[in-house]
Amino acid sequence: MAQQVRNKRLGLYALLTADVFSTFGSRFSLVAIPWLVLISTGSAAKMGLVAASEMIPYLLTSVLAAPIADRFGMRRTSVCCDLGSAVAMGLVAAIGQLGFVHLCLLIAVSGGLRGVSDRTKHVLLRPTTAESGIPMLRVTSAYEAMNRTSGLSGGPLAGVLVATIGPHHTIWLDAGTYAVAALLVGLLVNPAPEPGVATPAKEPYWRALAGGFSFLRTDRILLGMLGMLFMVNFFQYANGVVLLPLWVRQEFGSATGLGWIMGVFAAGSLLGNVFFTVFATKIPQMLSFFVGAAIGGAPKILVLGLTGNLTVVLIVTFFAGLGMAGVNPVVGAVLYERIPAELQTRVFGVVGAVAVAGIPLGSALTGAAVAGIGLRPTIMVSALVLLAATAIPLAKHISKKNKKIPVAQGEPG
């Protein structure tokens, strides 16, 4: 009996492990590729453009490829896309003197394939969890914790690797992580269909694509959360791929500091995730989402504009990580609760695309802003705009909740 339970859970463990390897790969590329562009071109604008060349295809395929993934199969699509990403990143690493345009094209291919792969893994999580018999809340918490742990170790490791073996060899390792993810999903993840859950209808492509938008348009809660995620991603990703590498190079001249800052943020997120897992049922979900976005977004950007002290930056970044730990679990729980299983591939694709739509725009505009007005002014403007974008919705949410609390008889209004 115990052996049967372990066998049923093997697919879930393999899927979670594959996602960890993908996270490692994204951490490696997040450090190695912008640093490669910086040392080879010295251009902040090109750093933003190379980041945009990955994220634009990522968000497009997240939406446009969803009906195709439904027809082709989640597992098969995930394996093929991870293998394709491995090949694309391998070519980036193998070609020594790669022109900027060709680099952007290969990064675009990898980003487009990763967009599809991420969506399919998210959809596979529900049936593999159901087959394992483990409660979904526990799985989503573990999923988030494992991602934070891989981010915790992947960020500093990537910085050390770039500083010691160079960006090209680090990108080779990035390619290897995608290959391992494909192998794990291909060999070990094959969940049985959930009983009582309808399979996606085989509709014409454009009708199937429109179905995801139609469902999302009717859900005001999801739309509000997506608007917040758009703003957070707009500024946070630009900070990670443009502002932070430039700040580290200006202050310290080594990618090691970049890795430590990313790792400290992941450490705070991991600790916050443990706290959230323990107290999740006792904390209002939406309040956790708004507070987490306000604490985890603007402060870690603002501190770069106020000090050159790495210790201060690490402390603020750690607490920002604590705050952000309350954001993703809430989003994941709300998605699985509100979206029917047969529509998840299509709606998840739309949700993912809308949430990250600000990433390519933010990175490109931030790179141009640094080239135009300088690094520190861009940091300050970005931080203040994001602070307003997260603090105002938090204040409105608290105000709305207070209005719903009745005043006890005999108490002053």
Coordinates of C-alpha atoms in Angstrom, one line a residue:
M1 CA 0.0 0.0 0.0
A2 CA 2.8 2.4 1.0
Q3 CA 4.6 1.5 -2.3
Q4 CA 1.5 2.4 -4.3
V5 CA 1.2 5.7 -2.6
R6 CA 4.8 6.5 -3.4
N7 CA 4.4 5.5 -7.0
K8 CA 1.4 7.8 -7.4
R9 CA 3.3 10.7 -5.8
L10 CA 6.4 10.1 -8.0
G11 CA 4.9 12.2 -10.9
L12 CA 4.2 15.1 -8.6
Y13 CA 7.7 15.0 -7.1
A14 CA 9.2 14.8 -10.6
L15 CA 7.1 17.8 -11.8
L16 CA 8.1 19.9 -8.9
T17 CA 11.8 19.0 -9.4
A18 CA 11.6 19.8 -13.1
D19 CA 10.2 23.2 -12.1
V20 CA 13.1 23.7 -9.7
F21 CA 15.6 23.0 -12.6
S22 CA 13.8 25.5 -14.8
T23 CA 14.0 28.1 -12.0
F24 CA 17.8 27.5 -11.7
G25 CA 18.0 28.0 -15.5
S26 CA 16.1 31.2 -15.4
R27 CA 18.4 32.5 -12.5
F28 CA 21.5 31.6 -14.5
S29 CA 20.3 33.4 -17.6
L30 CA 19.0 36.4 -15.5
V31 CA 22.5 37.0 -14.3
A32 CA 24.6 35.7 -17.2
I33 CA 22.9 37.2 -20.3
P34 CA 22.6 40.9 -19.1
W35 CA 26.1 40.7 -17.8
L36 CA 27.3 39.3 -21.2
V37 CA 25.6 42.2 -23.0
L38 CA 27.0 44.7 -20.5
I39 CA 30.7 43.6 -20.8
S40 CA 30.5 43.2 -24.6
T41 CA 28.6 46.4 -25.5
G42 CA 28.6 48.6 -22.4
S43 CA 25.1 49.7 -23.3
A44 CA 22.3 49.9 -20.8
A45 CA 19.8 50.3 -23.6
K46 CA 20.9 47.0 -25.2
M47 CA 20.6 45.3 -21.8
G48 CA 16.9 46.3 -21.7
L49 CA 16.4 45.2 -25.3
V50 CA 17.8 41.7 -24.8
A51 CA 15.5 41.3 -21.8
A52 CA 12.6 42.5 -23.9
S53 CA 13.5 40.1 -26.7
E54 CA 13.0 37.2 -24.3
M55 CA 9.8 38.4 -22.6
I56 CA 7.8 39.5 -25.6
P57 CA 7.8 36.0 -27.1
Y58 CA 7.3 34.6 -23.7
L59 CA 4.0 36.5 -23.1
L60 CA 2.8 36.0 -26.7
T61 CA 3.2 32.2 -26.7
S62 CA 1.7 32.0 -23.2
V63 CA -1.5 33.1 -24.9
L64 CA -1.3 32.2 -28.5
A65 CA 0.0 28.6 -28.0
A66 CA -2.5 27.6 -25.4
P67 CA -5.1 26.0 -27.8
I68 CA -2.2 24.2 -29.6
A69 CA -1.0 22.8 -26.3
D70 CA -4.5 21.5 -25.6
R71 CA -4.5 19.6 -28.8
F72 CA -0.8 18.4 -28.6
G73 CA -1.0 17.4 -25.0
M74 CA 0.4 19.1 -21.9
R75 CA 3.2 16.5 -21.2
R76 CA 4.4 16.3 -24.8
T77 CA 4.3 20.1 -25.2
S78 CA 6.3 20.6 -22.0
V79 CA 9.0 18.2 -23.0
C80 CA 9.4 19.5 -26.6
C81 CA 9.6 23.1 -25.4
D82 CA 12.2 22.4 -22.7
L83 CA 14.3 20.6 -25.2
G84 CA 14.0 23.5 -27.7
S85 CA 15.0 25.9 -24.9
A86 CA 18.1 23.8 -24.2
V87 CA 19.1 23.9 -27.8
A88 CA 18.6 27.6 -28.1
M89 CA 20.6 28.4 -25.0
G90 CA 23.3 25.9 -26.1
L91 CA 23.7 27.8 -29.3
V92 CA 24.1 31.1 -27.4
A93 CA 26.8 29.5 -25.3
A94 CA 28.5 27.7 -28.2
I95 CA 28.9 30.7 -30.5
G96 CA 31.7 32.8 -29.1
Q97 CA 31.3 36.1 -31.0
L98 CA 27.5 36.3 -31.4
G99 CA 26.2 39.5 -32.9
F100 CA 23.6 41.4 -30.8
V101 CA 20.8 40.7 -33.3
H102 CA 21.5 37.0 -33.4
L103 CA 21.7 36.9 -29.6
C104 CA 18.3 38.5 -29.4
L105 CA 16.8 36.1 -31.9
L106 CA 18.1 33.0 -29.9
I107 CA 16.9 34.5 -26.7
A108 CA 13.5 35.2 -28.3
V109 CA 13.2 31.5 -29.3
S110 CA 14.1 30.4 -25.8
G111 CA 11.6 32.8 -24.3
G112 CA 8.8 31.8 -26.6
L113 CA 9.3 28.1 -25.8
R114 CA 9.6 28.7 -22.1
G115 CA 6.3 30.6 -22.1
V116 CA 4.5 27.5 -23.4
S117 CA 6.5 25.2 -21.1
D118 CA 5.6 27.2 -18.0
R119 CA 1.9 27.2 -18.8
T120 CA 1.8 23.4 -19.4
K121 CA 3.6 22.7 -16.1
H122 CA 1.1 24.8 -14.3
V123 CA -1.8 22.9 -15.8
L124 CA -0.1 19.5 -15.1
L125 CA 0.2 20.5 -11.4
R126 CA -3.5 20.0 -10.7
P127 CA -4.0 16.4 -12.0
T128 CA -0.6 15.2 -10.6
T129 CA -1.7 16.7 -7.2
A130 CA -5.1 15.0 -7.4
E131 CA -3.4 11.7 -8.2
S132 CA -0.9 12.0 -5.3
G133 CA -3.7 12.5 -2.7
I134 CA -1.9 15.5 -1.2
P135 CA -4.0 18.6 -0.5
M136 CA -3.6 21.4 -3.1
L137 CA -2.9 24.1 -0.6
R138 CA 0.1 22.0 0.7
V139 CA 1.3 21.4 -2.8
T140 CA 1.1 25.1 -3.8
S141 CA 3.0 26.1 -0.7
A142 CA 5.6 23.5 -1.3
Y143 CA 5.8 24.6 -4.9
E144 CA 6.4 28.2 -3.9
A145 CA 9.0 27.1 -1.2
M146 CA 10.9 25.0 -3.7
N147 CA 11.0 27.9 -6.2
R148 CA 12.3 30.2 -3.4
T149 CA 14.9 27.7 -2.4
S150 CA 16.2 27.3 -5.9
G151 CA 16.2 31.1 -6.2
L152 CA 18.1 31.4 -2.9
S153 CA 20.9 29.2 -4.1
G154 CA 20.6 29.9 -7.9
G155 CA 21.1 33.7 -7.6
P156 CA 24.4 33.7 -5.6
L157 CA 25.6 30.6 -7.6
A158 CA 25.0 32.3 -10.9
G159 CA 26.9 35.4 -9.7
V160 CA 29.9 33.3 -8.6
L161 CA 29.8 31.3 -11.8
V162 CA 29.7 34.4 -14.0
A163 CA 32.6 35.9 -12.0
T164 CA 34.7 32.7 -12.1
I165 CA 33.9 30.7 -15.3
G166 CA 32.4 33.5 -17.3
P167 CA 28.9 34.1 -18.8
H168 CA 29.2 31.7 -21.7
H169 CA 30.0 28.6 -19.5
T170 CA 27.2 29.7 -17.2
I171 CA 24.8 29.7 -20.1
W172 CA 25.9 26.2 -20.9
L173 CA 24.7 25.2 -17.5
D174 CA 21.5 27.0 -18.2
A175 CA 20.9 24.9 -21.2
G176 CA 21.5 21.8 -19.2
T177 CA 18.8 22.7 -16.6
Y178 CA 16.2 22.7 -19.4
A179 CA 17.4 19.4 -20.7
V180 CA 17.0 17.8 -17.2
A181 CA 13.5 19.3 -16.8
A182 CA 12.5 17.8 -20.1
L183 CA 13.8 14.4 -19.1
L184 CA 12.0 14.4 -15.7
V185 CA 8.6 15.3 -17.2
G186 CA 9.0 13.0 -20.2
L187 CA 9.9 9.9 -18.1
L188 CA 8.0 10.4 -14.8
V189 CA 5.0 12.8 -15.3
N190 CA 2.0 11.1 -16.8
P191 CA -1.1 11.9 -14.6
A192 CA -4.4 10.1 -15.3
P193 CA -7.4 12.4 -16.1
E194 CA -9.2 13.6 -13.1
P195 CA -12.6 12.0 -12.6
G196 CA -15.5 14.3 -13.3
V197 CA -13.3 16.9 -15.0
A198 CA -14.2 17.7 -18.6
T199 CA -11.4 17.6 -21.2
P200 CA -10.8 20.8 -23.2
A201 CA -13.1 21.0 -26.2
K202 CA -11.6 20.6 -29.6
E203 CA -12.7 24.0 -30.9
P204 CA -11.3 26.0 -33.9
Y205 CA -8.1 27.8 -32.9
W206 CA -9.5 31.3 -32.7
R207 CA -12.6 30.3 -30.8
A208 CA -10.5 28.4 -28.3
L209 CA -8.2 31.3 -27.9
A210 CA -11.1 33.7 -27.3
G211 CA -12.5 31.5 -24.6
G212 CA -9.7 32.4 -22.2
F213 CA -10.2 36.1 -22.7
S214 CA -14.0 35.7 -22.3
F215 CA -13.7 34.0 -19.0
L216 CA -11.2 36.4 -17.6
R217 CA -13.2 39.5 -18.7
T218 CA -16.1 38.4 -16.4
D219 CA -14.0 38.0 -13.2
R220 CA -13.3 41.4 -11.6
I221 CA -11.2 39.9 -8.8
L222 CA -8.8 38.3 -11.2
L223 CA -8.6 41.5 -13.3
G224 CA -7.8 43.6 -10.3
M225 CA -5.0 41.2 -9.2
L226 CA -3.6 41.1 -12.7
G227 CA -3.4 44.9 -12.8
M228 CA -1.3 44.9 -9.7
L229 CA 0.9 42.2 -11.0
F230 CA 1.4 44.1 -14.2
M231 CA 2.8 47.1 -12.4
V232 CA 5.0 45.1 -10.0
N233 CA 6.5 43.0 -12.8
F234 CA 7.0 46.2 -15.0
F235 CA 9.4 47.7 -12.4
Q236 CA 10.8 44.7 -10.6
Y237 CA 12.0 42.9 -13.7
A238 CA 13.5 46.1 -15.1
N239 CA 15.3 46.5 -11.8
G240 CA 16.7 43.0 -11.9
V241 CA 18.0 43.1 -15.5
V242 CA 18.9 46.8 -15.9
L243 CA 19.1 48.9 -12.8
L244 CA 20.6 46.4 -10.4
P245 CA 23.4 45.1 -12.7
L246 CA 24.3 48.7 -13.5
W247 CA 24.3 49.7 -9.8
V248 CA 26.4 46.7 -8.8
R249 CA 28.9 47.3 -11.6
Q250 CA 29.1 51.0 -10.7
E251 CA 29.5 50.4 -6.9
F252 CA 31.5 47.1 -6.9
G253 CA 32.6 46.1 -10.5
S254 CA 31.8 42.4 -10.0
A255 CA 28.8 40.2 -10.7
T256 CA 29.2 38.5 -7.3
G257 CA 27.3 41.3 -5.6
L258 CA 24.5 40.9 -8.0
G259 CA 24.2 37.2 -7.1
W260 CA 24.1 38.0 -3.4
I261 CA 21.4 40.5 -3.7
M262 CA 19.2 38.1 -5.7
G263 CA 20.0 35.4 -3.2
V264 CA 19.1 37.5 -0.2
F265 CA 15.8 38.4 -1.8
A266 CA 15.1 34.7 -2.4
A267 CA 16.1 33.9 1.2
G268 CA 13.5 36.5 2.5
S269 CA 10.9 35.0 0.2
L270 CA 11.6 31.5 1.4
L271 CA 11.3 32.5 5.0
G272 CA 8.2 34.4 4.3
N273 CA 6.8 31.5 2.4
V274 CA 7.3 29.2 5.5
F275 CA 5.5 31.8 7.6
F276 CA 2.7 32.1 5.1
T277 CA 2.3 28.3 4.9
V278 CA 1.9 28.0 8.6
F279 CA -0.5 31.0 9.0
A280 CA -2.2 31.0 5.6
T281 CA -5.6 30.1 6.9
K282 CA -5.4 32.8 9.6
I283 CA -4.4 35.7 7.3
P284 CA -6.9 37.4 4.9
Q285 CA -5.9 36.4 1.4
M286 CA -6.4 39.7 -0.3
L287 CA -4.8 41.8 2.5
S288 CA -1.8 39.5 2.3
F289 CA -1.6 40.1 -1.5
F290 CA -1.8 43.9 -1.2
V291 CA 0.6 44.2 1.7
G292 CA 3.1 41.9 0.2
A293 CA 3.1 43.8 -3.1
A294 CA 3.7 47.1 -1.3
I295 CA 6.5 45.8 0.9
G296 CA 8.1 43.6 -1.7
G297 CA 8.1 46.0 -4.7
A298 CA 9.3 49.7 -4.3
P299 CA 11.6 49.5 -1.2
K300 CA 14.2 47.3 -2.7
I301 CA 14.5 49.7 -5.8
L302 CA 14.3 52.8 -3.7
V303 CA 17.3 51.8 -1.5
L304 CA 19.5 51.6 -4.5
G305 CA 18.9 55.3 -5.1
L306 CA 19.5 56.3 -1.5
T307 CA 22.7 54.4 -0.6
G308 CA 25.8 52.6 -2.0
N309 CA 26.1 50.5 1.1
L310 CA 25.7 46.8 0.2
T311 CA 24.8 45.8 3.7
V312 CA 21.8 48.2 3.8
V313 CA 20.7 47.1 0.4
L314 CA 20.8 43.4 1.5
I315 CA 18.8 44.1 4.6
V316 CA 16.1 46.0 2.7
T317 CA 16.1 43.4 0.0
F318 CA 15.6 40.6 2.5
F319 CA 12.5 42.3 4.0
A320 CA 11.2 42.9 0.5
G321 CA 11.5 39.2 -0.1
L322 CA 9.5 38.5 3.1
G323 CA 6.7 40.8 1.7
M324 CA 6.6 39.2 -1.7
A325 CA 6.2 35.8 -0.2
G326 CA 2.5 36.6 0.4
V327 CA 1.8 37.5 -3.2
N328 CA 2.3 34.4 -5.4
P329 CA 0.6 31.8 -3.2
V330 CA -2.5 34.0 -3.1
V331 CA -2.5 34.4 -6.8
G332 CA -2.0 30.6 -7.3
A333 CA -4.8 29.7 -4.9
V334 CA -7.2 32.2 -6.5
L335 CA -6.5 30.9 -10.0
Y336 CA -7.1 27.2 -9.1
E337 CA -10.2 28.2 -7.2
R338 CA -11.9 30.3 -9.8
I339 CA -10.9 28.8 -13.1
P340 CA -12.6 25.6 -14.3
A341 CA -10.1 22.8 -15.0
E342 CA -11.1 22.5 -18.7
L343 CA -10.3 26.2 -19.3
Q344 CA -7.1 26.3 -17.3
T345 CA -4.6 26.1 -20.2
R346 CA -6.3 28.9 -22.1
V347 CA -7.0 31.2 -19.1
F348 CA -3.6 30.5 -17.4
G349 CA -2.0 31.6 -20.7
V350 CA -3.9 34.9 -20.7
V351 CA -3.3 35.5 -17.0
G352 CA 0.4 34.8 -17.4
A353 CA 0.7 37.0 -20.4
V354 CA -1.1 39.9 -18.8
A355 CA 0.9 39.6 -15.6
V356 CA 4.2 39.7 -17.4
A357 CA 3.2 42.1 -20.2
G358 CA 4.9 44.9 -18.4
I359 CA 8.3 43.1 -18.2
P360 CA 9.5 43.7 -21.8
L361 CA 8.1 47.2 -21.9
G362 CA 9.6 48.0 -18.5
S363 CA 13.1 46.7 -19.3
A364 CA 13.2 48.4 -22.6
L365 CA 12.0 51.8 -21.3
T366 CA 14.2 51.6 -18.2
G367 CA 17.3 50.9 -20.4
A368 CA 16.4 53.9 -22.5
A369 CA 15.7 56.1 -19.4
V370 CA 19.1 55.2 -18.0
A371 CA 20.8 56.2 -21.3
G372 CA 18.8 59.5 -21.3
I373 CA 18.7 60.8 -17.7
G374 CA 21.2 58.6 -15.8
L375 CA 21.1 55.7 -13.4
R376 CA 20.1 57.3 -10.1
P377 CA 17.3 59.4 -11.4
T378 CA 15.8 56.4 -13.2
I379 CA 16.0 54.4 -9.9
M380 CA 14.2 57.1 -8.0
V381 CA 11.4 57.6 -10.5
S382 CA 10.9 53.9 -10.8
A383 CA 10.7 53.4 -7.1
L384 CA 8.3 56.2 -6.5
V385 CA 5.9 55.3 -9.3
L386 CA 5.8 51.7 -8.0
L387 CA 5.3 52.8 -4.5
A388 CA 2.2 54.8 -5.5
A389 CA 0.9 51.9 -7.7
T390 CA 1.0 49.5 -4.7
A391 CA 0.3 51.7 -1.7
I392 CA -2.9 53.3 -3.2
P393 CA -4.7 50.0 -3.8
L394 CA -3.7 48.8 -0.3
A395 CA -5.2 51.9 1.2
K396 CA -8.4 51.5 -0.8
H397 CA -8.6 47.8 0.2
I398 CA -8.2 48.7 3.9
S399 CA -10.7 51.5 3.6
K400 CA -13.3 49.2 2.0
K401 CA -12.9 46.6 4.7
N402 CA -13.3 49.2 7.4
K403 CA -16.5 50.4 5.9
K404 CA -17.9 46.9 6.0
I405 CA -17.3 46.5 9.8
P406 CA -20.5 47.5 11.6
V407 CA -20.1 49.8 14.6
A408 CA -21.3 48.2 17.8
Q409 CA -24.3 49.7 19.5
G410 CA -23.3 52.3 22.1
E411 CA -19.9 52.9 20.5
P412 CA -19.0 56.2 18.7
G413 CA -19.2 56.1 15.0

